[in-house]
XYZ file of C-alpha atoms in Angstrom:
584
model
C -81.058 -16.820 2.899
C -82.525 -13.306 2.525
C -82.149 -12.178 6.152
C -78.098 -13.405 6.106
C -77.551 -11.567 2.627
C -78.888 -8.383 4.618
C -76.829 -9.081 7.803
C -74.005 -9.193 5.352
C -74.526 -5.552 4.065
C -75.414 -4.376 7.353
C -71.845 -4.041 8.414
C -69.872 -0.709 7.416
C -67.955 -1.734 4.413
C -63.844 -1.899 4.683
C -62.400 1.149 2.664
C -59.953 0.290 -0.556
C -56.461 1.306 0.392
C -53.649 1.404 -1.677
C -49.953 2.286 0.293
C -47.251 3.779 -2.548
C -43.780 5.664 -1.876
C -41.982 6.492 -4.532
C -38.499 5.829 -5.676
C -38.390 8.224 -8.165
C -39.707 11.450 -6.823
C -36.713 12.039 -4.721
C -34.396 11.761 -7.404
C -36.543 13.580 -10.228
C -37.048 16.169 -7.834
C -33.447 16.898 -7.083
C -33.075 16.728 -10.751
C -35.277 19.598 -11.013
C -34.056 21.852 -8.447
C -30.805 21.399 -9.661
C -32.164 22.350 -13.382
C -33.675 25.191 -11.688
C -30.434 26.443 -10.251
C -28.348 25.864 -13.874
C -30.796 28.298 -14.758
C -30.768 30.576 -11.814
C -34.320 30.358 -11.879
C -36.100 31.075 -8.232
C -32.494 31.259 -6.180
C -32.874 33.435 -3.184
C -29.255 33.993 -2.280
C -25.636 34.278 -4.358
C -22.773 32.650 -2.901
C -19.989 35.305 -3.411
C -16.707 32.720 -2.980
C -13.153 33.710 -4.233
C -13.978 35.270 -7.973
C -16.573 33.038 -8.198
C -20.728 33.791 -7.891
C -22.222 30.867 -6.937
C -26.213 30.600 -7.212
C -28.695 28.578 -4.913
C -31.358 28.115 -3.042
C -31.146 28.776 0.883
C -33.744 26.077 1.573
C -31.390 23.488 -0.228
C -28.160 24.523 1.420
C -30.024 24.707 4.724
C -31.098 21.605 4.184
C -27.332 19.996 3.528
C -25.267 22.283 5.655
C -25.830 23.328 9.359
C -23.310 25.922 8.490
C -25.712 27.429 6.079
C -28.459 26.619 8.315
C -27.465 28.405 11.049
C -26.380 31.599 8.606
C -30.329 31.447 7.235
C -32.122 30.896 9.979
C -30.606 32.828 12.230
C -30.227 36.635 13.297
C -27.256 36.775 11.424
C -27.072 39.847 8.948
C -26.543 36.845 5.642
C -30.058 35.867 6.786
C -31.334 39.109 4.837
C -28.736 39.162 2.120
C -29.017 38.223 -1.359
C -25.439 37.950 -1.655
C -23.047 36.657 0.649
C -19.635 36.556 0.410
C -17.818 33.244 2.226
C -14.478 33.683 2.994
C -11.650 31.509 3.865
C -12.800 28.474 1.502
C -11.511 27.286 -1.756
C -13.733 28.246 -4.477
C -13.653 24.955 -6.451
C -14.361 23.044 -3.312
C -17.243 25.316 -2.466
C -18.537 24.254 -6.042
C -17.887 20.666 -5.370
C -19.737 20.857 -2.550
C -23.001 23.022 -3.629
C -22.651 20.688 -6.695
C -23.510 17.613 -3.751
C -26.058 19.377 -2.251
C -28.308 19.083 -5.770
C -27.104 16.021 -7.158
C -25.711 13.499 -3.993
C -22.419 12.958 -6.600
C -19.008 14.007 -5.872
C -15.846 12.677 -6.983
C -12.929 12.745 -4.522
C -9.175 12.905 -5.802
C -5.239 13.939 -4.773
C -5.683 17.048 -6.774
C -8.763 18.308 -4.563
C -8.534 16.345 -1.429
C -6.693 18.751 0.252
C -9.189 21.981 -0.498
C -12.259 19.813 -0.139
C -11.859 18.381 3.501
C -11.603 21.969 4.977
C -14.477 23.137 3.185
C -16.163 20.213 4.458
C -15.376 20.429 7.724
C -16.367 24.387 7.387
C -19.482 23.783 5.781
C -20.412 20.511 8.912
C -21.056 18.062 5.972
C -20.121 15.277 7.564
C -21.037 13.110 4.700
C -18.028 14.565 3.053
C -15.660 14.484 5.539
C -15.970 10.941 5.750
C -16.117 10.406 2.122
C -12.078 12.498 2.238
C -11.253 10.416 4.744
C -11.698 7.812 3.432
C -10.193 8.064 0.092
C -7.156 9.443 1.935
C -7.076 5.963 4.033
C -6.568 4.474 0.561
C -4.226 6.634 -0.319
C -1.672 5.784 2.736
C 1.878 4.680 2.017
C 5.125 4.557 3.959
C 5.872 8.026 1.955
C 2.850 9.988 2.730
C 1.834 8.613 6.143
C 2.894 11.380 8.527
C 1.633 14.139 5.980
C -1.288 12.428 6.420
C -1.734 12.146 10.034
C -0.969 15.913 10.162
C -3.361 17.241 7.960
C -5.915 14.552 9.739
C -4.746 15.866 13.171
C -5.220 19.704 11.641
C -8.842 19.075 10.504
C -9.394 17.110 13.612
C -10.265 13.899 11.741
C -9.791 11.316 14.867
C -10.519 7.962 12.537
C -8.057 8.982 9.963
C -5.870 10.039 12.654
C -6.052 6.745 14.929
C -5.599 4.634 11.237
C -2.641 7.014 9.918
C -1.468 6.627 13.519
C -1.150 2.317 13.409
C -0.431 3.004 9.326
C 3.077 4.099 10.391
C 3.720 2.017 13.369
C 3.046 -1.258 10.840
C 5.359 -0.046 8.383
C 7.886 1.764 10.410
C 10.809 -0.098 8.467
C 9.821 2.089 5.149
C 8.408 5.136 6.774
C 11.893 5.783 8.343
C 13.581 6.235 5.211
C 11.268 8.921 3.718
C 11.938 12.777 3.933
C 9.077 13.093 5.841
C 10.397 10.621 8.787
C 13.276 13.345 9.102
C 11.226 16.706 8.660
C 8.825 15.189 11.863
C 9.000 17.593 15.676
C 10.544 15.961 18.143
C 7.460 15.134 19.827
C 5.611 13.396 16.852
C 9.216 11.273 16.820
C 8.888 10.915 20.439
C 5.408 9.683 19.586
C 6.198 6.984 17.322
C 9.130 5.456 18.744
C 7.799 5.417 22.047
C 5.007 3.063 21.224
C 4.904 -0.440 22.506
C 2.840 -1.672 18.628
C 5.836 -0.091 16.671
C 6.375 -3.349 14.033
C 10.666 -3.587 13.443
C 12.319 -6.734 13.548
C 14.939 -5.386 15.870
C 15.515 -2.788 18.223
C 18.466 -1.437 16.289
C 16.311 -0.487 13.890
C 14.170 2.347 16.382
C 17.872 3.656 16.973
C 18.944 4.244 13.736
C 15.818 5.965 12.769
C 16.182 8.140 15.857
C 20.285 8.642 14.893
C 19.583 9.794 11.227
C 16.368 11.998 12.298
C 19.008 14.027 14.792
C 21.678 14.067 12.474
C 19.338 15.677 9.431
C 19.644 18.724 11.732
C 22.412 18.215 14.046
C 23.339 21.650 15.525
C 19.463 22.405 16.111
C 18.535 18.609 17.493
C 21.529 17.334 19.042
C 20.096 18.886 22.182
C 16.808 17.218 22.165
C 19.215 13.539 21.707
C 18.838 12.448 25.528
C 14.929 13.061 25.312
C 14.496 10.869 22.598
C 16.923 7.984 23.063
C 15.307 7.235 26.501
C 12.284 6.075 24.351
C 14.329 3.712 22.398
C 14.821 0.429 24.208
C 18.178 -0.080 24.376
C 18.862 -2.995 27.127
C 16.963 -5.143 24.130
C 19.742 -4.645 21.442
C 22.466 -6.910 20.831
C 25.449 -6.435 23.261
C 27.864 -5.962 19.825
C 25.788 -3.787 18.677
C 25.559 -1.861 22.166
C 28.927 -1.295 22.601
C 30.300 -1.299 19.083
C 27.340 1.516 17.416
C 26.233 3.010 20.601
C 28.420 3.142 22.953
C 30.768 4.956 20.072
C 28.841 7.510 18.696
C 30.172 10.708 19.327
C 27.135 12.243 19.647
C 26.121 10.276 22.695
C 29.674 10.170 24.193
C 29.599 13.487 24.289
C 25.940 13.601 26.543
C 25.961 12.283 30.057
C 22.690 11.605 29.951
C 22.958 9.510 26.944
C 25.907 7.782 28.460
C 23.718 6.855 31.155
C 21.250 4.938 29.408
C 23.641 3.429 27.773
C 25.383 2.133 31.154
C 21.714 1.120 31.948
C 21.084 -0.955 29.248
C 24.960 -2.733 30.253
C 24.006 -3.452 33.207
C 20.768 -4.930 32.029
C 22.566 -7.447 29.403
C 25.832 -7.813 31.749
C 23.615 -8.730 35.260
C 20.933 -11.285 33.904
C 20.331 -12.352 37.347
C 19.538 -8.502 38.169
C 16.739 -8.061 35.173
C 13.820 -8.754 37.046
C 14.566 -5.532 39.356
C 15.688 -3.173 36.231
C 12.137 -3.932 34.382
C 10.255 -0.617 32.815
C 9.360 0.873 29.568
C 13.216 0.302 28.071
C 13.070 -3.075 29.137
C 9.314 -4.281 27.634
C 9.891 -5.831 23.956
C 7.449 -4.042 21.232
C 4.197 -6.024 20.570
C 3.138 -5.590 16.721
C 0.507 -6.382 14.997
C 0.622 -8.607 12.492
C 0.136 -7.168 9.064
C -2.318 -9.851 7.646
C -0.030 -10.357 4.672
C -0.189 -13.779 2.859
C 2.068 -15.205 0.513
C 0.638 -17.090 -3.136
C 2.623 -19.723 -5.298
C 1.231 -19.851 -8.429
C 1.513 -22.842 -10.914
C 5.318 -23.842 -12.348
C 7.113 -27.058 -13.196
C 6.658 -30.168 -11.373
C 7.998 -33.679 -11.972
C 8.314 -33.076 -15.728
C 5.310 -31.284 -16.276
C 3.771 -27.620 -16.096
C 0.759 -27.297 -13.177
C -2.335 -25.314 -12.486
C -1.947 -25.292 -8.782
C -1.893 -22.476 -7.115
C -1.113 -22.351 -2.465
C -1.120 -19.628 -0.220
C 1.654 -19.531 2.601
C 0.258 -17.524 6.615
C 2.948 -16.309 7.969
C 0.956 -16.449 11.074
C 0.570 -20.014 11.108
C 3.340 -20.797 8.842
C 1.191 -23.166 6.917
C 0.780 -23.541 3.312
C -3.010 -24.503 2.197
C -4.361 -25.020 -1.384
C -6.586 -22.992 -3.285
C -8.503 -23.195 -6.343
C -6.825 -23.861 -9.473
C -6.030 -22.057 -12.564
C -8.239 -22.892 -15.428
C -4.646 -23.638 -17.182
C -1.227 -24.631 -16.740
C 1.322 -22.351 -16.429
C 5.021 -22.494 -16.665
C 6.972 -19.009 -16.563
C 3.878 -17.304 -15.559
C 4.237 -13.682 -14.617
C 2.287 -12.843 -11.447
C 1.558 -9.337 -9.746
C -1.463 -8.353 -7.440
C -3.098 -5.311 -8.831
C -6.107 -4.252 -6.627
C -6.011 -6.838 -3.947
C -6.674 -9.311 -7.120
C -3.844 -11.614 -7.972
C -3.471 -11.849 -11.730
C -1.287 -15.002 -13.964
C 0.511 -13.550 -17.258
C 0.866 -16.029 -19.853
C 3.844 -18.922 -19.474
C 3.601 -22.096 -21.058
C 1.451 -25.192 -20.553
C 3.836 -27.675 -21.493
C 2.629 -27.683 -25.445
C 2.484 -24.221 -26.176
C 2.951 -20.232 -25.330
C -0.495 -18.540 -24.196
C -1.576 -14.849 -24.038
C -4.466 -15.622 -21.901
C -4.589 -14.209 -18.394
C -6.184 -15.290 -15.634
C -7.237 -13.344 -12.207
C -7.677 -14.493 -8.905
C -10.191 -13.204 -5.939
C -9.075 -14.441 -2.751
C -12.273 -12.991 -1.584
C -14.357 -15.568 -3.281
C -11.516 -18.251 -3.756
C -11.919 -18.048 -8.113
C -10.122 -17.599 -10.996
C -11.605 -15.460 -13.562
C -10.323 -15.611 -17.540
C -12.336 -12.762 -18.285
C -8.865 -10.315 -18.723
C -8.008 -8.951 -21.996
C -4.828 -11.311 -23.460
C -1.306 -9.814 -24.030
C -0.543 -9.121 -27.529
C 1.613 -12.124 -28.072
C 2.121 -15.089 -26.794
C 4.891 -15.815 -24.166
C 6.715 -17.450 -20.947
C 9.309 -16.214 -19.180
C 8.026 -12.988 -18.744
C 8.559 -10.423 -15.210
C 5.195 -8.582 -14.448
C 5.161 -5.859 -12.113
C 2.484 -3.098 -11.156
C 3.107 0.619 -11.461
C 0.929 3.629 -10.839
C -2.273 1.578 -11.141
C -1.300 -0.443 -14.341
C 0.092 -4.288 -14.518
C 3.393 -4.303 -16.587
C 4.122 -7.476 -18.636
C 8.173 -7.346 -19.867
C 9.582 -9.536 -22.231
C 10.059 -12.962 -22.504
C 9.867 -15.294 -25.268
C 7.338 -16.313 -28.038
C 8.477 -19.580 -28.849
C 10.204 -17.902 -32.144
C 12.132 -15.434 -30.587
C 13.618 -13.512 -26.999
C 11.287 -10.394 -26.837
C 12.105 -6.729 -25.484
C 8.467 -5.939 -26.197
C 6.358 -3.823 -23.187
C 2.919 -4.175 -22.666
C 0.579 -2.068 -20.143
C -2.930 -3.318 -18.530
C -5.376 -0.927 -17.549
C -8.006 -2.544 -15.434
C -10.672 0.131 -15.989
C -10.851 -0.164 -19.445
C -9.809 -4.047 -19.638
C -6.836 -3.533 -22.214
C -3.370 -3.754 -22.914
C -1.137 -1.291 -24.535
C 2.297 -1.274 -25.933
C 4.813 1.287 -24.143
C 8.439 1.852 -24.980
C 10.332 -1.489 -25.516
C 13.081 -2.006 -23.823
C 16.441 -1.773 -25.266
C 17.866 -5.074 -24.667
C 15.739 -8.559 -25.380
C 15.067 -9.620 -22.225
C 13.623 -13.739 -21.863
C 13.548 -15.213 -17.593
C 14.115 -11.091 -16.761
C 13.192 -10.378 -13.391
C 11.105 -7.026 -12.500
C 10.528 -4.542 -9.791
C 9.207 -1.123 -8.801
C 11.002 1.110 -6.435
C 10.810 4.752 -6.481
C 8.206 5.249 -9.768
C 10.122 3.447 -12.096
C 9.935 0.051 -13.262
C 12.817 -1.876 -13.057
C 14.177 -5.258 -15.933
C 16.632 -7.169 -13.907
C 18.650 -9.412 -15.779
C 17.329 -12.467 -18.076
C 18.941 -13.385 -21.147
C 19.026 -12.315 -24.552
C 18.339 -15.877 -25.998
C 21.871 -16.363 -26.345
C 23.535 -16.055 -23.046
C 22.736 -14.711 -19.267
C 22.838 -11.030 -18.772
C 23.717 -8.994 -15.878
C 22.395 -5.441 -16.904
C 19.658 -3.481 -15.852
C 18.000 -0.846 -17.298
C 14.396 1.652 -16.119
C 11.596 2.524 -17.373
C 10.079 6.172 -16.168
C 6.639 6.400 -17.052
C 6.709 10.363 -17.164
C 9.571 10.104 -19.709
C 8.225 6.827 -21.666
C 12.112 5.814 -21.680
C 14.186 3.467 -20.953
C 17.550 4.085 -19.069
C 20.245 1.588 -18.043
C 21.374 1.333 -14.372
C 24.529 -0.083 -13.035
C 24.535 -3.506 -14.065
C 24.446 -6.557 -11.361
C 27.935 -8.077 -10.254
C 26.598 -11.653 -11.689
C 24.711 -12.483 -15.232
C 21.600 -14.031 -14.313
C 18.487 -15.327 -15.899
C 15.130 -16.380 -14.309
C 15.967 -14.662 -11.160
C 14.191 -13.475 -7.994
C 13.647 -10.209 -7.611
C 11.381 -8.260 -5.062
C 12.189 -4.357 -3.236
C 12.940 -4.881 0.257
C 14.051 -1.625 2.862
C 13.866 0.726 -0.214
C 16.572 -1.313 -2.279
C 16.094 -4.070 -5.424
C 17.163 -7.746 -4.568
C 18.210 -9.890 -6.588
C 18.396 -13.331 -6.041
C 19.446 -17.048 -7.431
C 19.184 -17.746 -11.258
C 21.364 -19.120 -13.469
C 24.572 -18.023 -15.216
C 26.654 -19.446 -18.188
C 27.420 -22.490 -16.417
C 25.239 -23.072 -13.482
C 22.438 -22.470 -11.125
C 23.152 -19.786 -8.094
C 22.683 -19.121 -4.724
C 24.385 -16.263 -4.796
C 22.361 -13.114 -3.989
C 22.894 -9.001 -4.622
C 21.218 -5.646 -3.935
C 20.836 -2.407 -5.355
C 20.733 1.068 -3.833
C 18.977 3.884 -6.112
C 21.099 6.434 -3.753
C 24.593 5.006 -4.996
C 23.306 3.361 -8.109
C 25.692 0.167 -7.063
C 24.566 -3.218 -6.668
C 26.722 -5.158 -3.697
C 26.658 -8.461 -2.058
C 24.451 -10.176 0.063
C 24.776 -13.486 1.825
C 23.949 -16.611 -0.524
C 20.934 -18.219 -0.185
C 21.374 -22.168 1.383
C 20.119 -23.556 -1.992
C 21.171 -22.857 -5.115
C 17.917 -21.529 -7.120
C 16.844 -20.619 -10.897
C 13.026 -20.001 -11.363
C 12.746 -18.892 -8.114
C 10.415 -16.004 -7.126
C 11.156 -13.708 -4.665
C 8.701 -11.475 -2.113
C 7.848 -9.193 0.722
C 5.586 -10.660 3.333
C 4.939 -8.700 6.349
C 8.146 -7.167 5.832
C 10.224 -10.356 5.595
C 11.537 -11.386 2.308
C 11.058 -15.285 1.415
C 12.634 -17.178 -1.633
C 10.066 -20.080 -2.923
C 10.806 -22.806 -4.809
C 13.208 -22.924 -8.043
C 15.538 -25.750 -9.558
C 19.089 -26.444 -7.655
C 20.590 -28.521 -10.730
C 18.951 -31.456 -9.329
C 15.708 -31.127 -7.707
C 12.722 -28.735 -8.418
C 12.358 -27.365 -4.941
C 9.293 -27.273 -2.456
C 11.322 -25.391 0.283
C 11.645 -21.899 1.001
C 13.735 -19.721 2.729
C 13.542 -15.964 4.919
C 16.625 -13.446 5.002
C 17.564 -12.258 8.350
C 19.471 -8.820 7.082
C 20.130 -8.246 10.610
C 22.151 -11.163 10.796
C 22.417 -11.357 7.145
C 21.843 -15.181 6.766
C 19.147 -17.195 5.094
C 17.295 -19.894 7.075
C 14.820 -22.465 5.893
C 11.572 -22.095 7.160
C 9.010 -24.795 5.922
C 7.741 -26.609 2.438
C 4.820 -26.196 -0.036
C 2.631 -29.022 -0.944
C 3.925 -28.584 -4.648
C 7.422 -28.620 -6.041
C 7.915 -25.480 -8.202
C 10.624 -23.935 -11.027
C 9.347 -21.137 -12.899
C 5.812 -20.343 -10.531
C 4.949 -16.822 -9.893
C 4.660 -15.540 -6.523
C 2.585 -12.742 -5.157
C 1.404 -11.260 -1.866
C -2.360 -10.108 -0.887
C -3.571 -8.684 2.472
C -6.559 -10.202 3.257
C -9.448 -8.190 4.960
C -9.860 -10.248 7.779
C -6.264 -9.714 9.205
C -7.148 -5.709 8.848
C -9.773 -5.436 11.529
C -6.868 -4.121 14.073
C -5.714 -1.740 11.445
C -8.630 -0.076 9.509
């Protein structure tokens, strides 16, 4: 036993080890650089930007910037100088970005975007470039687009660029009608209308676009008229619309190469037999992308009796599918998507009026009640989202019609009151167009009303608006091509399927096409730039069907059922990340 005990201790023992890294150190010791530098204790060089003085610590802003590192360690005079003056930088950016360097925080927003992605891109921190490029992805809309492509384009941002780029061709329809549509150069316009993704439901629509963009400056563009139409595709447009818009513009009477094409693109519709020898780039229809949008119907009235279910409409597959339920049911709910969430504003559960709201994540398929409740109680009530914040207008309490206003903020999870409107508004319909928030109709718990009035968040007022041609309560309502429509309801008498729409421009509301079915409680939306009636009550039935506006024919056509038969469900549309991957 001895002689193995020795053996044992014989052999050279196996040294205690013990591995650590720590999480801390980097982060305490930025912490105290940073403290050193608030106290412009040990900084070797002073950043001389604008009227500013900037101290720091080469070694740092080597460390963060190869702009600085190449200044520091190079033979560049700055490499000796305790001061060094930076020029052609925006001094508050510089002191965002020297701010990153010590602490890894910045905070990126429309008031220093714009001064903060040069100085990035001056400074090589790419970190920071992407971070401004990506906030200013967020920031995209059909109004800001082309600004944005040209400051990405200027700062030579190719993501932001290629994602501005398919930004406008997917929402062409609205980007045309902004200011900065007509303030483009002709080869940006030849750009965008030439490309084969451009989404528009018609051809006619490129040519207008490309009319009005010559016409903002006609005695400087009309020359550049032939270039440009030879990108739009006529020989796919309508032969009445050929001959009867087209072919009668002065403007292209008046241009023999514009006559031309339009003698091409006769030929092509007159000579069917001919097409397969006249095919090229006027003659290939557009291919675009689908924008992913999907459509939800959220609880309502069925077979004498208020539901929690909630179904999602694809466009894509023109299916409707089930989803989870709300926690309650929900008559007159008010529904708006704030956030990519969908959220469910009181209504009534077939015994009484709730304040409790209810979000949905189509993410994880949930409902969530954890939303502060409305003030009051109430049904009947038009939600809408503006600047960030979810609107809930009027209604009723069970007592009495209500003109009352309240705000949401999701950041701090509570409501507010805001200015109430003037008129009592119960089944009022609501929409956003142009920064203000719009109160279509309703009643005032005594009849059907046909006003409209605005509410301008700079002002906290109320305004009216030219009133509607028809009083209507528990209406659809939903912006579509830059103008309010407003659909269905009920008058004094009876349900409608009568339909109007109002242009900010004129303030005047004029005719549309009825719907096929007459409709009160119906909601009204946008889905990949097609607007769809759901559901409602024709006097008869509650209604599963729904139907899509052609405004290019300007006629309604049914195009499918839900599972559920609704009057008085919400509606709202989400884009869903996994239809995005061809876009972002």
């Amino acid at each position: 036993m001895g002689e193995i005990i020795h053996s044992n201790f014989e052999r050279p023992p196996s040294p205690a080890r013990l591995e650590y890294t720590s999480e801390k150190h980097p982060r305490y010791t930025l912490d105290k650089i940073n403290l050193l530098r608030k106290h412009r204790e040990l900084c070797d060089v002073v950043l001389i930007v604008g009227s500013r003085k900037l101290f720091a610590h080469r070694v740092i802003l080597s460390a963060c910037s190869p702009y600085f590192h190449a200044m520091f360690t190079g033979e560049l005079a700055e490499s000796r100088q305790t001061e060094v003056t930076i020029r052609d930088i925006d001094e508050h950016a510089m002191e965002l970005l020297i701010d990153f360097a010590y602490t890894s925080h910045i905070v990126v927003e429309e008031t220093n975007v714009q001064v903060l992605l040069p100085a990035a891109c001056l400074l090589q921190m790419a970190e920071i470039q992407e971070v401004c490029c990506e906030f200013l992805k967020r920031q995209l809309d059909p109004s800001n687009c082309l600004g944005i492509r040209a400051f990405a384009d200027t700062h030579s941002c190719r993501e932001l660029l290629r994602i501005a780029d398919k930004f406008t061709q997917h929402n062409f329809q609205e980007v045309m009608e902004n200011e900065e549509f007509l303030l483009l150069p002709v080869n940006q316009l030849i750009d965008i209308v030439s490309n084969d993704e451009l989404n528009v439901l018609s051809e006619e629509k490129v040519f207008n676009a490309v009319m009005s963009w010559v016409k903002y400056s006609i005695t400087e563009r009309r020359q550049h008229l032939p270039q440009v139409l030879q990108h739009v595709r006529l020989p796919l447009l309508s032969p009445k619309f050929l001959v009867g818009t087209v072919g009668s513009d002065l403007l292209i009477k008046s241009d023999e190469a514009c006559r031309d094409l339009v003698d091409e693109a006769k030929n092509y519709l007159l000579l069917p037999q001919e097409r397969p020898l006249m095919q090229g780039p006027r003659t290939r229809p557009r291919k675009p992308v689908q924008r992913g949008e999907v459509l939800f119907a959220v609880g309502g009235w069925c077979s004498g009796d208020a539901i929690a279910s909630v179904e999602k409409y694809d466009p894509q597959t023109n299916e409707w599918r089930m989803v989870a339920s709300m926690s309650k049911r929900r008559c007159g709910v008010g529904v708006a998507v704030l956030n990519d969430l969908l959220y469910a504003v009181g209504g009534h559960d077939g015994q009484s009026y709730l304040n409790s709201i209810e979000r949905y994540d189509p993410q994880t398929n949930q409902w969530s009640s954890d939303v502060a409740p409305t003030s009051s109680c109430r049904t009947s009530v038009g939600v809408a989202v503006l600047d960030g914040h979810l609107y809930a207008v009027g209604g009723q309490d069970g007592v009495s019609c209500l003109n009352l206003v309240e705000r949401y903020d999701p950041q701090s999870n509570n409501w507010t009151k805001v200015a109430p409107m003037s008129t009592k508004r119960l089944g009022v319909a609501v929409a956003v167009l142009g920064n203000y928030l719009y109160a279509v109709g309703g009643s005032d718990g005594t009849s059907p009303l046909n006003t409209v009035e605005r509410y301008d968040p700079r002002t906290k007022r109320w305004s009216s608006v030219a009133p509607m041609g028809t009083q209507r309560k528990h209406l659809g309502c939903a912006v579509y091509n830059n103008m309010i429509y407003a659909v269905g309801g009920r008058d004094d008498t009876t349900e409608l399927s009568s339909a109007e729409r109002y242009n900010p421009q004129t303030n005047q509301w004029q005719p549309i096409v009825a719907m096929t079915s007459r409709r009160s409680g119906v909601g009204l939306a946008v889905v990949n730039g097609s607007l769809y009636a759901v559901g409602g009550f024709d006097g008869t039935t509650y209604l599963k069907n729904i139907e899509l506006y052609d405004p290019d024919q300007n006629q309604w056509r049914l195009c499918g059922n839900m599972n559920y038969r609704r009057l008085g469900g919400g509606v709202g549309v989400v884009r869903l990340p996994q239809h995005e991957t061809h876009y972002w």
